[in-house]
CSV table of C-alpha atoms and ligand atoms in Angstrom, one decimal:
chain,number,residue,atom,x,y,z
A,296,UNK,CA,-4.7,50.5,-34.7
A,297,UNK,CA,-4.7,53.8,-32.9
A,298,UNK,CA,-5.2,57.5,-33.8
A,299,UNK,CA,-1.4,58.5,-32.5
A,300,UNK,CA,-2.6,62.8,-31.9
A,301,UNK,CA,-0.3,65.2,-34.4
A,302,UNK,CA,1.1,67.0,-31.0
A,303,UNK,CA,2.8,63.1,-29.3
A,304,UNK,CA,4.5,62.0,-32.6
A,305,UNK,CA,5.6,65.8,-32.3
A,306,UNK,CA,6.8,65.3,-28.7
A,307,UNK,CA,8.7,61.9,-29.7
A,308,UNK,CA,10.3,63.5,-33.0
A,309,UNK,CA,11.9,65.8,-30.8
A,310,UNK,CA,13.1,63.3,-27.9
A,311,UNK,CA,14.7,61.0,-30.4
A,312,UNK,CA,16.4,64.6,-32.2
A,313,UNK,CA,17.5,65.6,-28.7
A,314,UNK,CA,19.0,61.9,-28.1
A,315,UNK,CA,20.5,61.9,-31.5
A,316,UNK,CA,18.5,58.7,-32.9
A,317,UNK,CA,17.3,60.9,-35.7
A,318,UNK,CA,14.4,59.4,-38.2
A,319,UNK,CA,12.7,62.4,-38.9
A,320,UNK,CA,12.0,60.0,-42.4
A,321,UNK,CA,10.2,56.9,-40.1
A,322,UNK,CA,8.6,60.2,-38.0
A,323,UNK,CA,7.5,61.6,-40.7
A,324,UNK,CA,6.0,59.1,-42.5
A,325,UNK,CA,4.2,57.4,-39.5
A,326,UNK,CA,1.6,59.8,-39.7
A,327,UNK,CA,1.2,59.9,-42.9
A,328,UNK,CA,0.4,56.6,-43.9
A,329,UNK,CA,-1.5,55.3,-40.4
A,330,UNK,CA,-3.4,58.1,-40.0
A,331,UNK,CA,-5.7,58.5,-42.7
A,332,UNK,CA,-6.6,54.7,-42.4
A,333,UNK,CA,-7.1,55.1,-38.2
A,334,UNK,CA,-9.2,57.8,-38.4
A,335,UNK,CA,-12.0,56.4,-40.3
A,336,UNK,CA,-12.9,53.7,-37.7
A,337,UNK,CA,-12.3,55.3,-34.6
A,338,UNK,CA,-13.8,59.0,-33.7
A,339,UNK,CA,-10.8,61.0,-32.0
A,340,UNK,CA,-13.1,62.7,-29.4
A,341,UNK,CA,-13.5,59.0,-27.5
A,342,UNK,CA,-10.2,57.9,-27.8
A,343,UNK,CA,-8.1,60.8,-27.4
A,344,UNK,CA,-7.8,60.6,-23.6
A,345,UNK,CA,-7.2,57.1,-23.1
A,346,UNK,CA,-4.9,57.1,-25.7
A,347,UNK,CA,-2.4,60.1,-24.8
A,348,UNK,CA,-2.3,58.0,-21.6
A,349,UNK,CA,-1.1,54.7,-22.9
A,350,UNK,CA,1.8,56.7,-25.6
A,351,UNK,CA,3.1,58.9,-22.6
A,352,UNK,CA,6.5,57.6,-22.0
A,353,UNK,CA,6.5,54.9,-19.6
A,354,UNK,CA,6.9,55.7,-15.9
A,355,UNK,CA,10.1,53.9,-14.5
A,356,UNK,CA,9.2,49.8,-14.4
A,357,UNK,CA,8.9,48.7,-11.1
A,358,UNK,CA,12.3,48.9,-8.8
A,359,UNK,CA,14.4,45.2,-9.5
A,360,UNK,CA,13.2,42.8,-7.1
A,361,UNK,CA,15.4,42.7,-3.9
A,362,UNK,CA,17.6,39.1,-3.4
A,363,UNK,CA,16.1,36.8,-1.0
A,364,UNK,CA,17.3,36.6,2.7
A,365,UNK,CA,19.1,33.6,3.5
A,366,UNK,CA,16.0,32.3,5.7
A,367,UNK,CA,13.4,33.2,2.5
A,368,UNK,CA,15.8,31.1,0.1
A,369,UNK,CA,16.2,28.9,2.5
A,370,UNK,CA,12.4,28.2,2.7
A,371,UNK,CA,11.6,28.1,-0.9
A,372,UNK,CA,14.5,25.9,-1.8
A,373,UNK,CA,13.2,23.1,1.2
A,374,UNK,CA,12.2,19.7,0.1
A,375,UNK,CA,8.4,19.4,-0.5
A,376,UNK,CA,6.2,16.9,1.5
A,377,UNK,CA,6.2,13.3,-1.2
A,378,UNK,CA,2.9,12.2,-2.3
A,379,UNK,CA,3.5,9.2,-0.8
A,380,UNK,CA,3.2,10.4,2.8
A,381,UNK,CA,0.3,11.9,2.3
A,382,UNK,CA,-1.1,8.6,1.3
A,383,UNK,CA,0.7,7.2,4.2
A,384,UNK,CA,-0.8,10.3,6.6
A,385,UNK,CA,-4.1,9.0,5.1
A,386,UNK,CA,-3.6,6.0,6.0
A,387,UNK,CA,-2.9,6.5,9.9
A,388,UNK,CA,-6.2,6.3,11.1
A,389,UNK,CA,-7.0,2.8,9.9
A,390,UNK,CA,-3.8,2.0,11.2
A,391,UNK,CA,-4.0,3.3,14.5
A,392,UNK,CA,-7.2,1.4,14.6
A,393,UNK,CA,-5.7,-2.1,14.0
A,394,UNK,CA,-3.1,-1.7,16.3
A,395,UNK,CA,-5.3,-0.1,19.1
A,396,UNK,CA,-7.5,-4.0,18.3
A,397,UNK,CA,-4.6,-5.7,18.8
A,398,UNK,CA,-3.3,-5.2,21.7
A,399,UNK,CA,-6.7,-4.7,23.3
A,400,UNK,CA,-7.5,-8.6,22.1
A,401,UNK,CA,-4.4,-10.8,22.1
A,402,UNK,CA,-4.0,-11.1,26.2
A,403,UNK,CA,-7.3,-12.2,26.6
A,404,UNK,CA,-6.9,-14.8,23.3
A,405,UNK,CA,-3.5,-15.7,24.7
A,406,UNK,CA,-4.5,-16.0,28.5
A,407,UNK,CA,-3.9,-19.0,30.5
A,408,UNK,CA,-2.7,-22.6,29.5
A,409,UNK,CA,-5.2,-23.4,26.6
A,410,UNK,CA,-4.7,-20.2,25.4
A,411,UNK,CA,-0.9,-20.8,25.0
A,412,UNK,CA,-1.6,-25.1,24.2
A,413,UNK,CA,-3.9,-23.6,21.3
A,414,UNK,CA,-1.1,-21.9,19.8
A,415,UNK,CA,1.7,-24.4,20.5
A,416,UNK,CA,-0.8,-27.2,19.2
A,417,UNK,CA,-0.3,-25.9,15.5
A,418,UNK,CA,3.2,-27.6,15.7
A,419,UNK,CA,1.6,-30.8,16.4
A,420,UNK,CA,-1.4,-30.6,14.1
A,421,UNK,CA,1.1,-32.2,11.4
A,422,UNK,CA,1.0,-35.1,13.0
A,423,UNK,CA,-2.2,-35.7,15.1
A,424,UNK,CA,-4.9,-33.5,13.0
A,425,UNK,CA,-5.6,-30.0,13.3
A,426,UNK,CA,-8.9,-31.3,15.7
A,427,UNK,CA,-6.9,-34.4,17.4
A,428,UNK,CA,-8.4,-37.0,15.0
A,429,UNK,CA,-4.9,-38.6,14.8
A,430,UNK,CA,-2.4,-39.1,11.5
A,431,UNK,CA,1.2,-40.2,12.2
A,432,UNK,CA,0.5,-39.9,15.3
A,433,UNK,CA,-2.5,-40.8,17.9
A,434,UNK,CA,-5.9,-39.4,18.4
A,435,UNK,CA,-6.7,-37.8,20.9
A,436,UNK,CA,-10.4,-36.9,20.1
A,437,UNK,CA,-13.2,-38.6,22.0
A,438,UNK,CA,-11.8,-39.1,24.5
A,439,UNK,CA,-8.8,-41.2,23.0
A,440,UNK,CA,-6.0,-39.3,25.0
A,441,UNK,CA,-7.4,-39.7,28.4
A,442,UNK,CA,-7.6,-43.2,27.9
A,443,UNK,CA,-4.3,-43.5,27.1
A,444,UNK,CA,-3.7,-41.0,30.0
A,445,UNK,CA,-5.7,-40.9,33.0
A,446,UNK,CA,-3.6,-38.8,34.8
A,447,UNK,CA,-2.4,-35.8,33.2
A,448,UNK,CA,1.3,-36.1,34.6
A,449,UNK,CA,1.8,-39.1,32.6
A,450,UNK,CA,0.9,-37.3,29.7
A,451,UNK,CA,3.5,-34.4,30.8
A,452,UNK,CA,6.6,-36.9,31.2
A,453,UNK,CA,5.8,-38.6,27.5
A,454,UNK,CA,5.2,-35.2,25.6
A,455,UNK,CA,8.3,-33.9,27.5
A,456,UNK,CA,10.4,-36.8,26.3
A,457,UNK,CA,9.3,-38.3,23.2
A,458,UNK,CA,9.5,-41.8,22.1
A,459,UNK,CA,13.6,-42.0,22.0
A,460,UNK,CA,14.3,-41.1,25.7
A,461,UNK,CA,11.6,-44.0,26.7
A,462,UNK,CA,13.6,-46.3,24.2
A,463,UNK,CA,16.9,-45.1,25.4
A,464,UNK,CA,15.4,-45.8,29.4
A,465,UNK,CA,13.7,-49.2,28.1
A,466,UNK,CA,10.1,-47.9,29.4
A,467,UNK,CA,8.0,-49.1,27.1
A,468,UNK,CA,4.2,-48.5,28.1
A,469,UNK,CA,3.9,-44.8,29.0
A,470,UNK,CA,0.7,-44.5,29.5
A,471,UNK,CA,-2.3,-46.2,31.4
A,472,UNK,CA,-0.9,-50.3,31.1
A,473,UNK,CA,-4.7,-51.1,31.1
A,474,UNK,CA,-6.1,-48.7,28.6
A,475,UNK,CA,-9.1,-50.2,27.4
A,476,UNK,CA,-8.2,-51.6,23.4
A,477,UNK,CA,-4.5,-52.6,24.8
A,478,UNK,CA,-1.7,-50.2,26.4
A,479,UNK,CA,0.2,-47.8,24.1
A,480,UNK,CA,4.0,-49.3,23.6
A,481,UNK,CA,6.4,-47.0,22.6
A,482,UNK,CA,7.5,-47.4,19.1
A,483,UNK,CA,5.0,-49.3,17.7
A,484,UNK,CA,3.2,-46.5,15.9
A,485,UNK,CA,5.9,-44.0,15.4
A,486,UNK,CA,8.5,-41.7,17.0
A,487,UNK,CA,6.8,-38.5,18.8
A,488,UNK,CA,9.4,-35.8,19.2
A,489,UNK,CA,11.0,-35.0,22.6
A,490,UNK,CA,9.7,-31.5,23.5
A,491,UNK,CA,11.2,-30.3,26.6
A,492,UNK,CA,14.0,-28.1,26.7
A,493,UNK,CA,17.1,-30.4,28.4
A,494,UNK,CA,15.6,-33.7,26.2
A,495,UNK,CA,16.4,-31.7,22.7
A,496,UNK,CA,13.0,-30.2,22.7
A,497,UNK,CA,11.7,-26.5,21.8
A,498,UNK,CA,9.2,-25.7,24.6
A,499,UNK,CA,9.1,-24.5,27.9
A,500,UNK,CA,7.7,-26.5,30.7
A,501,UNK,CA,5.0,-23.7,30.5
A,502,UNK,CA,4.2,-24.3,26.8
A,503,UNK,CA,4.2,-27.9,27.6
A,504,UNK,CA,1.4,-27.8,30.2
A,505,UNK,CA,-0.6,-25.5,27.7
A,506,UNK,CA,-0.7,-28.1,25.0
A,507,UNK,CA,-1.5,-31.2,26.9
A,508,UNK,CA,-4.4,-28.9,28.6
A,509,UNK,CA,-5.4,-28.1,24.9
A,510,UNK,CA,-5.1,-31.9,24.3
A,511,UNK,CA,-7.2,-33.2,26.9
A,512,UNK,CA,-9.8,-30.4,27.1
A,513,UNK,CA,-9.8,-29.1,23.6
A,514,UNK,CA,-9.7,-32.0,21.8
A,515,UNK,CA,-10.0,-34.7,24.1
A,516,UNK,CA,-13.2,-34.0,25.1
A,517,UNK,CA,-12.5,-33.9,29.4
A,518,UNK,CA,-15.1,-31.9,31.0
A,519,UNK,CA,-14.3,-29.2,33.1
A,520,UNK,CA,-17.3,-29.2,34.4
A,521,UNK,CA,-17.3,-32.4,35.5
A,522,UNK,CA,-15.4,-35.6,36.1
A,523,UNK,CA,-12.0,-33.5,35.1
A,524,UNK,CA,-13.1,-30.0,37.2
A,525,UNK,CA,-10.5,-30.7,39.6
A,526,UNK,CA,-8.0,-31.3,37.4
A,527,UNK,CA,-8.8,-28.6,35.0
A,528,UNK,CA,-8.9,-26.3,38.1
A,529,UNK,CA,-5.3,-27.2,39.1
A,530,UNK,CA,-3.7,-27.7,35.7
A,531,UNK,CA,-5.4,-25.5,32.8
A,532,UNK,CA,-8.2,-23.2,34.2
A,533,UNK,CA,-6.4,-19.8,33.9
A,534,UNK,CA,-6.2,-18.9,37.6
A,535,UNK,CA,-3.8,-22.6,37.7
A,536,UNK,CA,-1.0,-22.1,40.3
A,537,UNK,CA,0.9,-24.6,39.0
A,538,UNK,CA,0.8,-22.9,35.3
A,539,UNK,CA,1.7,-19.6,37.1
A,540,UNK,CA,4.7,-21.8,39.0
A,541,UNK,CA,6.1,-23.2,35.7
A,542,UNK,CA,6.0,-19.6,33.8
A,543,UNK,CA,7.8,-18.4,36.9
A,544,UNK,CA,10.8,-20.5,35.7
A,545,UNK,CA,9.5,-23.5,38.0
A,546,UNK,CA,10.0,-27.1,36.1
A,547,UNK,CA,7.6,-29.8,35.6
A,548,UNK,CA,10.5,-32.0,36.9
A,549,UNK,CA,10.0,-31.1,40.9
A,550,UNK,CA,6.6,-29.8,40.7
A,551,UNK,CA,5.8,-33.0,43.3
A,552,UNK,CA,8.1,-30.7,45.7
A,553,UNK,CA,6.1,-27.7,45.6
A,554,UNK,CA,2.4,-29.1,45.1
A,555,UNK,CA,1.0,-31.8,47.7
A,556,UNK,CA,-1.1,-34.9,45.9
A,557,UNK,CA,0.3,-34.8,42.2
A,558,UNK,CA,2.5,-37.6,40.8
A,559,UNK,CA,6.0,-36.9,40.3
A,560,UNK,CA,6.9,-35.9,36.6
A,561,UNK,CA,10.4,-36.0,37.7
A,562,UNK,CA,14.1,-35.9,34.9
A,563,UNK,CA,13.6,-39.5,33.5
A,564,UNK,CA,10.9,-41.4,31.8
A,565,UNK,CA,9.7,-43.9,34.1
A,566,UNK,CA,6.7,-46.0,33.0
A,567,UNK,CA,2.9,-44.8,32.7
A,568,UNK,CA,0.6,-45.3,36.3
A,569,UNK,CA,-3.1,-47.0,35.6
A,570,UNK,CA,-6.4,-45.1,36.5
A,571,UNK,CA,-7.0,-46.1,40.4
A,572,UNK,CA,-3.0,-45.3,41.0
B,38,HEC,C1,6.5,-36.0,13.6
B,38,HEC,C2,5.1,-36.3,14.0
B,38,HEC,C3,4.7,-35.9,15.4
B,38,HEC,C4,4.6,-34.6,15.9
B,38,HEC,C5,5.0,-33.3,15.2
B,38,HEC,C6,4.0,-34.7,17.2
B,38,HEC,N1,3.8,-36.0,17.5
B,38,HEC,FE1,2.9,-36.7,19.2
B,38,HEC,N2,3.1,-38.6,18.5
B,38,HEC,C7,3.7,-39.0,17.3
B,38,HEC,C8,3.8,-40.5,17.2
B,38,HEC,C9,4.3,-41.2,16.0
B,38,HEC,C10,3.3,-41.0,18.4
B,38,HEC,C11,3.3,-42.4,18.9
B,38,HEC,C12,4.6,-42.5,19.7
B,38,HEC,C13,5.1,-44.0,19.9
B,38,HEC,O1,4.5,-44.9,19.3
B,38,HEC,O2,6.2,-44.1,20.5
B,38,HEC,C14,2.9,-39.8,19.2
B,38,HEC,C15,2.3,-39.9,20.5
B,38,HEC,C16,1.9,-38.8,21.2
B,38,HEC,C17,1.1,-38.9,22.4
B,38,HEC,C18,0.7,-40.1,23.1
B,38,HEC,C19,-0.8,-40.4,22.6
B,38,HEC,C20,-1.3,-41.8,22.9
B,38,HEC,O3,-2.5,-41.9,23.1
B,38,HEC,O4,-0.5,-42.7,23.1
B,38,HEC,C21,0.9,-37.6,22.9
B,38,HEC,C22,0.2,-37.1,24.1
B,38,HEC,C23,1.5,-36.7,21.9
B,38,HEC,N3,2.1,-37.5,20.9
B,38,HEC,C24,1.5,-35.3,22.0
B,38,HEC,C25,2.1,-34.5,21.0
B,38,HEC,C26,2.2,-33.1,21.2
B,38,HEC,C27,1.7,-32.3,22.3
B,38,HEC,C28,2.9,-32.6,20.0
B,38,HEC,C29,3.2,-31.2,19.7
B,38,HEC,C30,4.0,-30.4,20.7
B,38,HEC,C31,3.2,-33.7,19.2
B,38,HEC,N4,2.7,-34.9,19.8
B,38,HEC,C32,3.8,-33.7,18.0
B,38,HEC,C33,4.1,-38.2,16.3
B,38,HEC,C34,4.1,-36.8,16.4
């Protein structure tokens, strides 16, 4: 509720006339009815200025915005960033972390025969015990398996084998014939599964030599340090030639060909040897 000034309804009275809207009636009455009422709560020497301002005719509205350019629609139309990748981007430095652990510490885990035997050894857990304390099959904790095996090639031909080929070959004692508590007989206890690769088996030669080296110093109890240090130096110490031979595609079969002083393994089962053999 305004004062509108005598001289602007004036000035508008004669726009609409000269534009041929008429209302000289709603014109005329305007004034007569608002001002009376205006004037009382406003005083006209304050508000006159501002007020002839805002009921000047309006200057021309700003000029119609111009179309976008094909680049500027182009960019405001793009796909927005998800909120999922921002969680994932989030995310990156935890996983970059992880992986940078991983393959920083899974060589050294995995290096050299009983690191490989440790991880083969959970397919034979089932039946020996996750720490060799037997099941279906043997034991091979204190110091079980290296009676049954005092040299670690005999061990090598059974595992690679299993219990049918020995069957099949009629070999029955594959281990030490005078292990202390009576020899080992094929087929009394069980069937072991052939594990080499041309007797039906999944492993390589390599994998094999890792998990009798788990069996035997793992498990078994041998001492590396001691009575077994030459054998652990040739067989399962990581620097073993023979381990590096067989990963090269060598085969337990004709190691005796390439290594001086070991017992042939050889591509049959042929019966166990005693400890002084
Ligand atoms: C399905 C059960 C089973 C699985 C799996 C199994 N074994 Fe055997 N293992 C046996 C049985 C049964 C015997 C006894 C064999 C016999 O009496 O002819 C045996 C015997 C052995 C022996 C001889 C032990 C001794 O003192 O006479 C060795 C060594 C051996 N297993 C190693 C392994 C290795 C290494 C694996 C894994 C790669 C493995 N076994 C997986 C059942 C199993």
């Amino acid at each position: 509720m305004t004062e509108i000034p005598e001289h602007l309804l004036k000035r508008s009275r004669e726009r609409r006339a000269a534009s041929g809207v008429g209302g000289d009636d709603g014109g005329a009455a305007t004034p007569a009815t608002t001002t009376p009422a205006t004037a009382a709560s406003t005083t006209p020497a304050a508000t006159a200025g501002p007020v002839e301002r805002a009921a000047a005719p309006a200057p021309a509205g700003p000029p119609p915005a111009k179309p976008d350019s094909a680049v500027v629609a182009a960019y405001k139309s793009r796909r927005r960033i998800p909120f999922w990748a921002m969680v994932a981007l989030a995310a990156l430095p935890v996983w970059a972390f992880l992986y940078a652990r991983a393959i920083t510490q899974s060589p050294v885990q995995a290096a050299g025969p009983l690191g490989i035997g440790t991880e083969v050894y959970g397919g034979c857990a089932s039946c020996h015990g996750a720490d060799g304390g037997g099941g279906v099959g043997y034991q091979f904790s204190e110091g079980e398996v290296l009676k049954t095996f005092p040299h670690i090639e005999d061990q090598l031909r059974f595992v690679y084998f299993g219990s049918a080929e020995y069957n099949i070959a009629g070999v029955q004692i594959y281990g030490n014939p005078d292990r202390e508590g009576g020899a080992h007989v094929t087929g009394v206890k069980g069937a072991m599964p052939a594990q080499g690769p041309t007797a039906g088996g999944s492993l390589t030669d390599a994998e094999i030599l890792g998990v009798v080296c788990h069996e035997r110093f793992d498990l078994g109890g041998a001492d590396p340090t001691g009575a077994y240090a030459d054998e652990y130096t040739e067989w399962c110490s990581e620097g073993s030639e023979i381990f590096a031979d067989l990963e090269g595609g060598g085969q337990l079969a004709t190691l005796h060909e390439r290594f001086d002083g070991i017992l042939p393994i050889g591509d049959v089962p042929v019966a166990g040897s005693a400890a002084t053999s």
